[in-house]
């Protein structure tokens, strides 16, 4: 693929996403304020994720045609992973997005939605979308049953985390763009090929959406959070990179979600009801703007991308060490934000 063709495909990705996201505003599917968690001043269209995924599908078709091998050819240096795994990962991505879109349009029963997500997360590793090993300084796990269960758990946790963090303009989808960039950078610097142009195109589709989103005109909805979250989660598994490298990339979303769930459990609060207890929500309540909060998480995601690449290049125990160092740093930051906001945190004495 020549540089000019690559640039053209990235440009097409951006503009196709921008135009298709603009079209979703006219569907009439909106996110209405409820006075609790949804505090916008007016109904906002919420099918931006459909526009992103439609643009991804379009660019995949165009890229296949450019390669001339088949109208639907994918593989090689286009996306990370073996061709069959790439196909399965993309198919699952659109299925996750379809579940999200159905929820955006029809407000699925939470139990039904969770059951559908769980079915996809279990099916994915059975189709080959799974880690091949879990290495650490204490030994390497290669037992298939553990890797399949772990991969299914990873998919379920991360895809839901990307949705839980999608409550501030630009935060979740923008962070996912940086995570995908970190994934590509780690592959390139660790000698596993060049930066996959398919990832660059997907990042560009997120950029086309963010033009609308950062102006407060369009939300990604569950279709975007589930679909784009699944892109990162599935391609992370089949990339061949160490599991700890992928986990490091995901830390900015995972830490806020997991510690918030722990905190709510500690306080005896229900885990799956709408709330405003995330660290990013505390910053917004303290007067930070959406773009300021998003930029903090973008910066954290960029830092994790650099750390993940360093770990992937260094190999050995370095990815494991960097993951836990950054996890400790982010945990300290989360605790600081919540203490500043006056919220009780796990381990804090009841008063």
mmCIF file of C-alpha atoms in Angstrom:
data_model
loop_
_atom_site.group_PDB
_atom_site.id
_atom_site.type_symbol
_atom_site.label_atom_id
_atom_site.label_comp_id
_atom_site.label_asym_id
_atom_site.label_seq_id
_atom_site.Cartn_x
_atom_site.Cartn_y
_atom_site.Cartn_z
ATOM 1 C CA UNK A 1 0.000 0.000 0.000
ATOM 2 C CA UNK A 2 1.564 3.294 -1.046
ATOM 3 C CA UNK A 3 1.757 6.284 1.242
ATOM 4 C CA UNK A 4 -0.665 8.261 -0.944
ATOM 5 C CA UNK A 5 -3.246 5.481 -0.867
ATOM 6 C CA UNK A 6 -2.844 5.205 2.902
ATOM 7 C CA UNK A 7 -3.359 8.944 3.335
ATOM 8 C CA UNK A 8 -6.396 8.812 1.060
ATOM 9 C CA UNK A 9 -7.951 5.972 3.077
ATOM 10 C CA UNK A 10 -7.359 7.802 6.367
ATOM 11 C CA UNK A 11 -8.919 10.936 4.896
ATOM 12 C CA UNK A 12 -11.865 8.938 3.592
ATOM 13 C CA UNK A 13 -12.314 7.424 7.059
ATOM 14 C CA UNK A 14 -12.495 10.839 8.694
ATOM 15 C CA UNK A 15 -14.873 12.444 6.227
ATOM 16 C CA UNK A 16 -17.080 9.361 5.853
ATOM 17 C CA UNK A 17 -17.483 9.220 9.605
ATOM 18 C CA UNK A 18 -18.209 12.944 9.822
ATOM 19 C CA UNK A 19 -20.899 12.717 7.122
ATOM 20 C CA UNK A 20 -22.467 9.492 8.394
ATOM 21 C CA UNK A 21 -22.514 10.818 11.954
ATOM 22 C CA UNK A 22 -24.226 13.946 10.652
ATOM 23 C CA UNK A 23 -26.849 11.706 9.061
ATOM 24 C CA UNK A 24 -27.561 9.936 12.355
ATOM 25 C CA UNK A 25 -28.689 13.235 13.866
ATOM 26 C CA UNK A 26 -31.776 13.038 11.667
ATOM 27 C CA UNK A 27 -32.960 9.644 12.928
ATOM 28 C CA UNK A 28 -34.912 11.087 15.828
ATOM 29 C CA UNK A 29 -33.193 8.790 18.351
ATOM 30 C CA UNK A 30 -32.114 11.092 21.173
ATOM 31 C CA UNK A 31 -30.764 11.025 24.717
ATOM 32 C CA UNK A 32 -33.142 13.140 26.812
ATOM 33 C CA UNK A 33 -32.158 14.848 30.092
ATOM 34 C CA UNK A 34 -33.501 13.100 33.191
ATOM 35 C CA UNK A 35 -32.374 15.430 35.981
ATOM 36 C CA UNK A 36 -30.144 12.728 37.484
ATOM 37 C CA UNK A 37 -27.265 11.322 35.445
ATOM 38 C CA UNK A 38 -28.206 12.942 32.123
ATOM 39 C CA UNK A 39 -27.833 16.613 32.845
ATOM 40 C CA UNK A 40 -27.589 18.101 29.347
ATOM 41 C CA UNK A 41 -29.962 21.009 28.723
ATOM 42 C CA UNK A 42 -31.709 19.446 25.707
ATOM 43 C CA UNK A 43 -32.210 16.102 23.942
ATOM 44 C CA UNK A 44 -29.072 15.062 22.061
ATOM 45 C CA UNK A 45 -28.973 12.574 19.145
ATOM 46 C CA UNK A 46 -27.253 9.404 20.322
ATOM 47 C CA UNK A 47 -26.533 7.172 17.336
ATOM 48 C CA UNK A 48 -23.065 8.534 16.605
ATOM 49 C CA UNK A 49 -21.648 5.071 17.166
ATOM 50 C CA UNK A 50 -23.684 3.791 14.239
ATOM 51 C CA UNK A 51 -22.058 6.446 12.059
ATOM 52 C CA UNK A 52 -18.584 5.424 13.249
ATOM 53 C CA UNK A 53 -19.166 1.715 12.600
ATOM 54 C CA UNK A 54 -20.768 2.406 9.209
ATOM 55 C CA UNK A 55 -17.684 4.415 8.248
ATOM 56 C CA UNK A 56 -15.417 1.600 9.435
ATOM 57 C CA UNK A 57 -17.347 -0.896 7.299
ATOM 58 C CA UNK A 58 -17.186 1.410 4.264
ATOM 59 C CA UNK A 59 -13.441 1.931 4.556
ATOM 60 C CA UNK A 60 -12.826 -1.799 5.006
ATOM 61 C CA UNK A 61 -14.666 -2.429 1.743
ATOM 62 C CA UNK A 62 -12.755 0.303 -0.079
ATOM 63 C CA UNK A 63 -9.423 -0.949 1.287
ATOM 64 C CA UNK A 64 -10.279 -4.446 0.097
ATOM 65 C CA UNK A 65 -11.038 -3.144 -3.369
ATOM 66 C CA UNK A 66 -7.770 -1.209 -3.417
ATOM 67 C CA UNK A 67 -5.852 -4.389 -2.646
ATOM 68 C CA UNK A 68 -7.689 -6.029 -5.595
ATOM 69 C CA UNK A 69 -7.511 -9.503 -4.045
ATOM 70 C CA UNK A 70 -11.184 -9.527 -3.119
ATOM 71 C CA UNK A 71 -13.867 -6.916 -2.457
ATOM 72 C CA UNK A 72 -13.642 -7.895 1.218
ATOM 73 C CA UNK A 73 -9.947 -8.689 1.602
ATOM 74 C CA UNK A 74 -8.369 -7.925 4.962
ATOM 75 C CA UNK A 75 -5.129 -8.994 6.577
ATOM 76 C CA UNK A 76 -1.401 -8.484 6.164
ATOM 77 C CA UNK A 77 -0.329 -5.129 7.574
ATOM 78 C CA UNK A 78 -3.861 -3.732 7.415
ATOM 79 C CA UNK A 79 -5.020 -4.954 10.840
ATOM 80 C CA UNK A 80 -3.136 -6.936 13.508
ATOM 81 C CA UNK A 81 -3.690 -10.666 13.689
ATOM 82 C CA UNK A 82 -4.090 -13.638 11.373
ATOM 83 C CA UNK A 83 -6.656 -13.167 8.604
ATOM 84 C CA UNK A 84 -9.289 -15.552 10.097
ATOM 85 C CA UNK A 85 -8.944 -13.851 13.499
ATOM 86 C CA UNK A 86 -9.265 -10.430 11.862
ATOM 87 C CA UNK A 87 -12.512 -11.548 10.239
ATOM 88 C CA UNK A 88 -13.920 -12.912 13.483
ATOM 89 C CA UNK A 89 -12.852 -9.803 15.410
ATOM 90 C CA UNK A 90 -14.509 -7.466 12.922
ATOM 91 C CA UNK A 91 -17.679 -9.558 12.843
ATOM 92 C CA UNK A 92 -17.892 -9.545 16.629
ATOM 93 C CA UNK A 93 -17.251 -5.810 16.673
ATOM 94 C CA UNK A 94 -20.316 -5.174 14.534
ATOM 95 C CA UNK A 95 -22.388 -7.592 16.627
ATOM 96 C CA UNK A 96 -21.415 -5.743 19.807
ATOM 97 C CA UNK A 97 -22.287 -2.497 18.047
ATOM 98 C CA UNK A 98 -25.641 -3.956 16.976
ATOM 99 C CA UNK A 99 -26.499 -4.810 20.587
ATOM 100 C CA UNK A 100 -25.614 -1.252 21.564
ATOM 101 C CA UNK A 101 -27.654 0.219 18.713
ATOM 102 C CA UNK A 102 -30.664 -1.900 19.703
ATOM 103 C CA UNK A 103 -30.372 -0.547 23.229
ATOM 104 C CA UNK A 104 -30.036 3.025 21.947
ATOM 105 C CA UNK A 105 -33.210 2.688 19.873
ATOM 106 C CA UNK A 106 -35.383 0.319 21.917
ATOM 107 C CA UNK A 107 -34.007 0.615 25.499
ATOM 108 C CA UNK A 108 -33.394 -3.097 25.935
ATOM 109 C CA UNK A 109 -34.169 -4.781 29.221
ATOM 110 C CA UNK A 110 -30.870 -4.681 31.213
ATOM 111 C CA UNK A 111 -30.948 -8.438 31.783
ATOM 112 C CA UNK A 112 -31.466 -9.089 28.064
ATOM 113 C CA UNK A 113 -28.652 -6.696 27.147
ATOM 114 C CA UNK A 114 -26.269 -8.297 29.632
ATOM 115 C CA UNK A 115 -27.177 -11.772 28.368
ATOM 116 C CA UNK A 116 -26.448 -10.759 24.759
ATOM 117 C CA UNK A 117 -23.123 -9.195 25.719
ATOM 118 C CA UNK A 118 -22.170 -12.220 27.796
ATOM 119 C CA UNK A 119 -23.007 -14.580 24.913
ATOM 120 C CA UNK A 120 -20.750 -12.610 22.541
ATOM 121 C CA UNK A 121 -17.942 -12.418 25.091
ATOM 122 C CA UNK A 122 -18.026 -16.187 25.602
ATOM 123 C CA UNK A 123 -18.303 -16.905 21.867
ATOM 124 C CA UNK A 124 -15.301 -14.721 20.993
ATOM 125 C CA UNK A 125 -12.534 -16.801 22.607
ATOM 126 C CA UNK A 126 -14.174 -20.000 21.393
ATOM 127 C CA UNK A 127 -13.760 -18.583 17.860
ATOM 128 C CA UNK A 128 -10.079 -17.862 18.460
ATOM 129 C CA UNK A 129 -10.261 -14.298 19.822
ATOM 130 C CA UNK A 130 -8.223 -15.129 22.902
ATOM 131 C CA UNK A 131 -4.840 -14.537 24.477
ATOM 132 C CA UNK A 132 -2.285 -17.222 23.680
ATOM 133 C CA UNK A 133 -0.518 -16.965 27.046
ATOM 134 C CA UNK A 134 -0.409 -14.973 30.268
ATOM 135 C CA UNK A 135 3.224 -14.369 31.170
ATOM 136 C CA UNK A 136 4.482 -12.910 34.457
ATOM 137 C CA UNK A 137 7.674 -13.047 36.558
ATOM 138 C CA UNK A 138 5.993 -15.865 38.490
ATOM 139 C CA UNK A 139 5.385 -18.129 35.503
ATOM 140 C CA UNK A 140 3.451 -18.395 32.262
ATOM 141 C CA UNK A 141 -0.125 -19.633 32.016
ATOM 142 C CA UNK A 142 -0.989 -21.481 28.804
ATOM 143 C CA UNK A 143 -3.892 -23.654 29.954
ATOM 144 C CA UNK A 144 -6.623 -23.141 27.294
ATOM 145 C CA UNK A 145 -9.528 -23.168 29.771
ATOM 146 C CA UNK A 146 -7.973 -20.355 31.820
ATOM 147 C CA UNK A 147 -7.074 -18.305 28.750
ATOM 148 C CA UNK A 148 -10.584 -18.670 27.290
ATOM 149 C CA UNK A 149 -12.237 -17.707 30.581
ATOM 150 C CA UNK A 150 -9.809 -14.824 31.055
ATOM 151 C CA UNK A 151 -10.338 -13.520 27.524
ATOM 152 C CA UNK A 152 -14.129 -13.651 27.908
ATOM 153 C CA UNK A 153 -13.866 -11.777 31.214
ATOM 154 C CA UNK A 154 -11.563 -9.174 29.642
ATOM 155 C CA UNK A 155 -14.030 -8.537 26.819
ATOM 156 C CA UNK A 156 -16.997 -8.220 29.161
ATOM 157 C CA UNK A 157 -15.195 -5.924 31.604
ATOM 158 C CA UNK A 158 -13.528 -3.644 29.066
ATOM 159 C CA UNK A 159 -16.488 -3.237 26.719
ATOM 160 C CA UNK A 160 -18.728 -2.346 29.651
ATOM 161 C CA UNK A 161 -16.035 -0.014 31.000
ATOM 162 C CA UNK A 162 -15.940 1.926 27.738
ATOM 163 C CA UNK A 163 -19.708 2.333 28.077
ATOM 164 C CA UNK A 164 -19.622 3.351 31.758
ATOM 165 C CA UNK A 165 -17.040 6.038 30.947
ATOM 166 C CA UNK A 166 -19.069 7.450 28.061
ATOM 167 C CA UNK A 167 -20.719 10.167 30.137
ATOM 168 C CA UNK A 168 -18.597 13.151 29.202
ATOM 169 C CA UNK A 169 -18.104 14.509 25.689
ATOM 170 C CA UNK A 170 -14.993 13.090 24.065
ATOM 171 C CA UNK A 171 -13.729 11.136 27.059
ATOM 172 C CA UNK A 172 -14.386 7.475 26.260
ATOM 173 C CA UNK A 173 -14.161 7.549 22.450
ATOM 174 C CA UNK A 174 -11.203 9.945 22.474
ATOM 175 C CA UNK A 175 -9.388 7.743 24.978
ATOM 176 C CA UNK A 176 -10.104 4.703 22.797
ATOM 177 C CA UNK A 177 -8.503 6.514 19.857
ATOM 178 C CA UNK A 178 -5.330 6.988 21.918
ATOM 179 C CA UNK A 179 -5.469 3.346 23.027
ATOM 180 C CA UNK A 180 -5.688 2.172 19.435
ATOM 181 C CA UNK A 181 -2.760 4.454 18.583
ATOM 182 C CA UNK A 182 -0.809 2.956 21.478
ATOM 183 C CA UNK A 183 -1.639 -0.522 20.191
ATOM 184 C CA UNK A 184 -0.302 0.358 16.745
ATOM 185 C CA UNK A 185 2.792 2.028 18.199
ATOM 186 C CA UNK A 186 3.534 -1.023 20.358
ATOM 187 C CA UNK A 187 3.250 -3.311 17.341
ATOM 188 C CA UNK A 188 5.503 -1.101 15.240
ATOM 189 C CA UNK A 189 8.261 -0.503 17.803
ATOM 190 C CA UNK A 190 8.344 -4.118 19.005
ATOM 191 C CA UNK A 191 9.104 -5.350 15.495
ATOM 192 C CA UNK A 192 5.722 -6.927 14.757
ATOM 193 C CA UNK A 193 5.313 -4.984 11.509
ATOM 194 C CA UNK A 194 4.474 -1.391 10.709
ATOM 195 C CA UNK A 195 1.686 0.680 12.208
ATOM 196 C CA UNK A 196 -1.450 -1.107 10.915
ATOM 197 C CA UNK A 197 -3.217 1.258 8.514
ATOM 198 C CA UNK A 198 -6.572 -0.242 9.436
ATOM 199 C CA UNK A 199 -6.065 1.045 12.976
ATOM 200 C CA UNK A 200 -5.145 4.474 11.594
ATOM 201 C CA UNK A 201 -8.401 4.495 9.614
ATOM 202 C CA UNK A 202 -10.447 3.486 12.649
ATOM 203 C CA UNK A 203 -8.811 6.260 14.670
ATOM 204 C CA UNK A 204 -9.755 8.685 11.881
ATOM 205 C CA UNK A 205 -13.403 7.562 12.038
ATOM 206 C CA UNK A 206 -13.396 8.401 15.745
ATOM 207 C CA UNK A 207 -11.993 11.813 14.822
ATOM 208 C CA UNK A 208 -14.881 12.441 12.433
ATOM 209 C CA UNK A 209 -17.331 11.666 15.237
ATOM 210 C CA UNK A 210 -15.520 13.848 17.783
ATOM 211 C CA UNK A 211 -16.072 16.938 15.650
ATOM 212 C CA UNK A 212 -19.778 16.559 16.425
ATOM 213 C CA UNK A 213 -19.386 15.215 19.939
ATOM 214 C CA UNK A 214 -17.073 17.899 21.312
ATOM 215 C CA UNK A 215 -19.590 20.528 20.207
ATOM 216 C CA UNK A 216 -22.249 18.728 22.259
ATOM 217 C CA UNK A 217 -24.283 17.868 19.135
ATOM 218 C CA UNK A 218 -24.057 14.053 19.086
ATOM 219 C CA UNK A 219 -23.444 11.158 21.446
ATOM 220 C CA UNK A 220 -21.837 7.836 20.522
ATOM 221 C CA UNK A 221 -24.452 5.880 22.473
ATOM 222 C CA UNK A 222 -24.074 2.246 23.405
ATOM 223 C CA UNK A 223 -23.429 1.428 19.733
ATOM 224 C CA UNK A 224 -20.249 3.479 19.831
ATOM 225 C CA UNK A 225 -19.091 2.453 23.297
ATOM 226 C CA UNK A 226 -19.697 -1.261 22.685
ATOM 227 C CA UNK A 227 -18.559 -1.265 19.051
ATOM 228 C CA UNK A 228 -15.356 0.770 19.345
ATOM 229 C CA UNK A 229 -14.624 -0.769 22.747
ATOM 230 C CA UNK A 230 -14.863 -4.184 21.087
ATOM 231 C CA UNK A 231 -12.438 -3.113 18.354
ATOM 232 C CA UNK A 232 -9.754 -2.363 20.930
ATOM 233 C CA UNK A 233 -10.556 -5.355 23.139
ATOM 234 C CA UNK A 234 -10.631 -7.956 20.352
ATOM 235 C CA UNK A 235 -7.659 -6.704 18.346
ATOM 236 C CA UNK A 236 -5.684 -6.369 21.559
ATOM 237 C CA UNK A 237 -6.217 -10.074 22.166
ATOM 238 C CA UNK A 238 -5.131 -11.177 18.689
ATOM 239 C CA UNK A 239 -2.293 -8.672 18.267
ATOM 240 C CA UNK A 240 0.355 -10.992 19.681
ATOM 241 C CA UNK A 241 1.414 -8.361 22.216
ATOM 242 C CA UNK A 242 1.828 -9.302 25.898
ATOM 243 C CA UNK A 243 -1.417 -9.259 27.857
ATOM 244 C CA UNK A 244 0.088 -6.741 30.281
ATOM 245 C CA UNK A 245 0.807 -4.359 27.394
ATOM 246 C CA UNK A 246 -2.860 -4.377 26.365
ATOM 247 C CA UNK A 247 -3.975 -4.030 29.986
ATOM 248 C CA UNK A 248 -1.662 -1.014 30.432
ATOM 249 C CA UNK A 249 -3.276 0.689 27.440
ATOM 250 C CA UNK A 250 -6.717 0.149 29.013
ATOM 251 C CA UNK A 251 -5.883 1.493 32.493
ATOM 252 C CA UNK A 252 -7.349 5.023 32.140
ATOM 253 C CA UNK A 253 -10.837 3.583 31.674
ATOM 254 C CA UNK A 254 -10.494 0.456 33.806
ATOM 255 C CA UNK A 255 -9.192 2.112 36.980
ATOM 256 C CA UNK A 256 -12.044 4.621 37.208
ATOM 257 C CA UNK A 257 -14.680 1.974 36.531
ATOM 258 C CA UNK A 258 -13.320 -0.769 38.783
ATOM 259 C CA UNK A 259 -12.550 1.499 41.743
ATOM 260 C CA UNK A 260 -15.941 3.177 41.435
ATOM 261 C CA UNK A 261 -17.621 -0.233 41.587
ATOM 262 C CA UNK A 262 -15.511 -1.183 44.614
ATOM 263 C CA UNK A 263 -16.389 2.112 46.301
ATOM 264 C CA UNK A 264 -20.109 1.670 45.698
ATOM 265 C CA UNK A 265 -19.953 -1.902 47.001
ATOM 266 C CA UNK A 266 -18.155 -0.640 50.106
ATOM 267 C CA UNK A 267 -20.961 1.853 50.705
ATOM 268 C CA UNK A 268 -23.667 -0.750 50.111
ATOM 269 C CA UNK A 269 -24.949 0.967 46.961
ATOM 270 C CA UNK A 270 -26.333 -0.914 43.923
ATOM 271 C CA UNK A 271 -23.766 -1.412 41.186
ATOM 272 C CA UNK A 272 -25.923 -1.151 38.088
ATOM 273 C CA UNK A 273 -28.117 1.859 38.802
ATOM 274 C CA UNK A 274 -27.310 5.241 37.248
ATOM 275 C CA UNK A 275 -24.921 7.302 39.368
ATOM 276 C CA UNK A 276 -22.364 10.097 39.235
ATOM 277 C CA UNK A 277 -19.571 8.576 41.321
ATOM 278 C CA UNK A 278 -16.813 8.223 38.712
ATOM 279 C CA UNK A 279 -13.708 10.364 39.114
ATOM 280 C CA UNK A 280 -14.422 12.155 35.845
ATOM 281 C CA UNK A 281 -17.931 12.985 37.082
ATOM 282 C CA UNK A 282 -16.456 14.384 40.305
ATOM 283 C CA UNK A 283 -14.281 16.709 38.239
ATOM 284 C CA UNK A 284 -17.286 17.873 36.217
ATOM 285 C CA UNK A 285 -19.249 18.505 39.425
ATOM 286 C CA UNK A 286 -16.262 20.526 40.663
ATOM 287 C CA UNK A 287 -16.610 22.851 37.665
ATOM 288 C CA UNK A 288 -14.315 21.319 35.068
ATOM 289 C CA UNK A 289 -15.555 21.520 31.485
ATOM 290 C CA UNK A 290 -16.128 18.395 29.396
ATOM 291 C CA UNK A 291 -13.171 19.176 27.156
ATOM 292 C CA UNK A 292 -10.872 19.735 30.141
ATOM 293 C CA UNK A 293 -11.864 16.381 31.634
ATOM 294 C CA UNK A 294 -11.510 14.653 28.260
ATOM 295 C CA UNK A 295 -8.035 16.100 27.799
ATOM 296 C CA UNK A 296 -6.951 14.705 31.173
ATOM 297 C CA UNK A 297 -8.024 11.210 30.125
ATOM 298 C CA UNK A 298 -6.492 11.664 26.677
ATOM 299 C CA UNK A 299 -3.210 12.578 28.352
ATOM 300 C CA UNK A 300 -3.402 9.532 30.621
ATOM 301 C CA UNK A 301 -4.151 7.336 27.605
ATOM 302 C CA UNK A 302 -1.215 8.808 25.678
ATOM 303 C CA UNK A 303 1.101 8.192 28.654
ATOM 304 C CA UNK A 304 -0.116 4.597 28.870
ATOM 305 C CA UNK A 305 0.442 4.216 25.127
ATOM 306 C CA UNK A 306 4.079 5.250 25.508
ATOM 307 C CA UNK A 307 4.545 3.010 28.546
ATOM 308 C CA UNK A 308 2.928 0.060 26.763
ATOM 309 C CA UNK A 309 5.223 0.521 23.768
ATOM 310 C CA UNK A 310 8.276 0.694 26.028
ATOM 311 C CA UNK A 311 7.181 -2.492 27.757
ATOM 312 C CA UNK A 312 6.530 -4.278 24.465
ATOM 313 C CA UNK A 313 9.991 -3.317 23.197
ATOM 314 C CA UNK A 314 11.754 -4.249 26.438
ATOM 315 C CA UNK A 315 9.941 -7.545 26.867
ATOM 316 C CA UNK A 316 10.577 -9.878 29.755
ATOM 317 C CA UNK A 317 9.042 -8.721 33.029
ATOM 318 C CA UNK A 318 8.859 -5.060 31.920
ATOM 319 C CA UNK A 319 5.221 -5.091 30.653
ATOM 320 C CA UNK A 320 4.129 -6.676 33.964
ATOM 321 C CA UNK A 321 6.065 -4.123 36.024
ATOM 322 C CA UNK A 322 4.848 -1.115 34.046
ATOM 323 C CA UNK A 323 1.233 -2.241 34.338
ATOM 324 C CA UNK A 324 1.357 -2.397 38.120
ATOM 325 C CA UNK A 325 3.327 0.859 38.440
ATOM 326 C CA UNK A 326 0.754 2.739 36.359
ATOM 327 C CA UNK A 327 -2.125 0.975 38.108
ATOM 328 C CA UNK A 328 -0.754 2.164 41.460
ATOM 329 C CA UNK A 329 -0.290 5.726 40.182
ATOM 330 C CA UNK A 330 -3.800 5.900 38.720
ATOM 331 C CA UNK A 331 -5.298 4.411 41.879
ATOM 332 C CA UNK A 332 -3.603 7.130 43.922
ATOM 333 C CA UNK A 333 -4.992 9.776 41.568
ATOM 334 C CA UNK A 334 -8.505 8.316 41.792
ATOM 335 C CA UNK A 335 -8.361 8.312 45.606
ATOM 336 C CA UNK A 336 -7.116 11.908 45.622
ATOM 337 C CA UNK A 337 -9.961 13.113 43.403
ATOM 338 C CA UNK A 338 -12.586 11.381 45.522
ATOM 339 C CA UNK A 339 -11.166 12.643 48.790
ATOM 340 C CA UNK A 340 -11.099 16.179 47.383
ATOM 341 C CA UNK A 341 -14.732 15.712 46.390
ATOM 342 C CA UNK A 342 -15.598 14.591 49.919
ATOM 343 C CA UNK A 343 -16.702 11.104 48.889
ATOM 344 C CA UNK A 344 -16.055 8.064 51.046
ATOM 345 C CA UNK A 345 -13.536 5.664 49.552
ATOM 346 C CA UNK A 346 -12.714 2.036 50.372
ATOM 347 C CA UNK A 347 -10.618 1.785 53.521
ATOM 348 C CA UNK A 348 -11.727 5.202 54.759
ATOM 349 C CA UNK A 349 -13.237 5.023 58.236
ATOM 350 C CA UNK A 350 -16.964 5.674 58.485
ATOM 351 C CA UNK A 351 -17.793 8.937 60.245
#
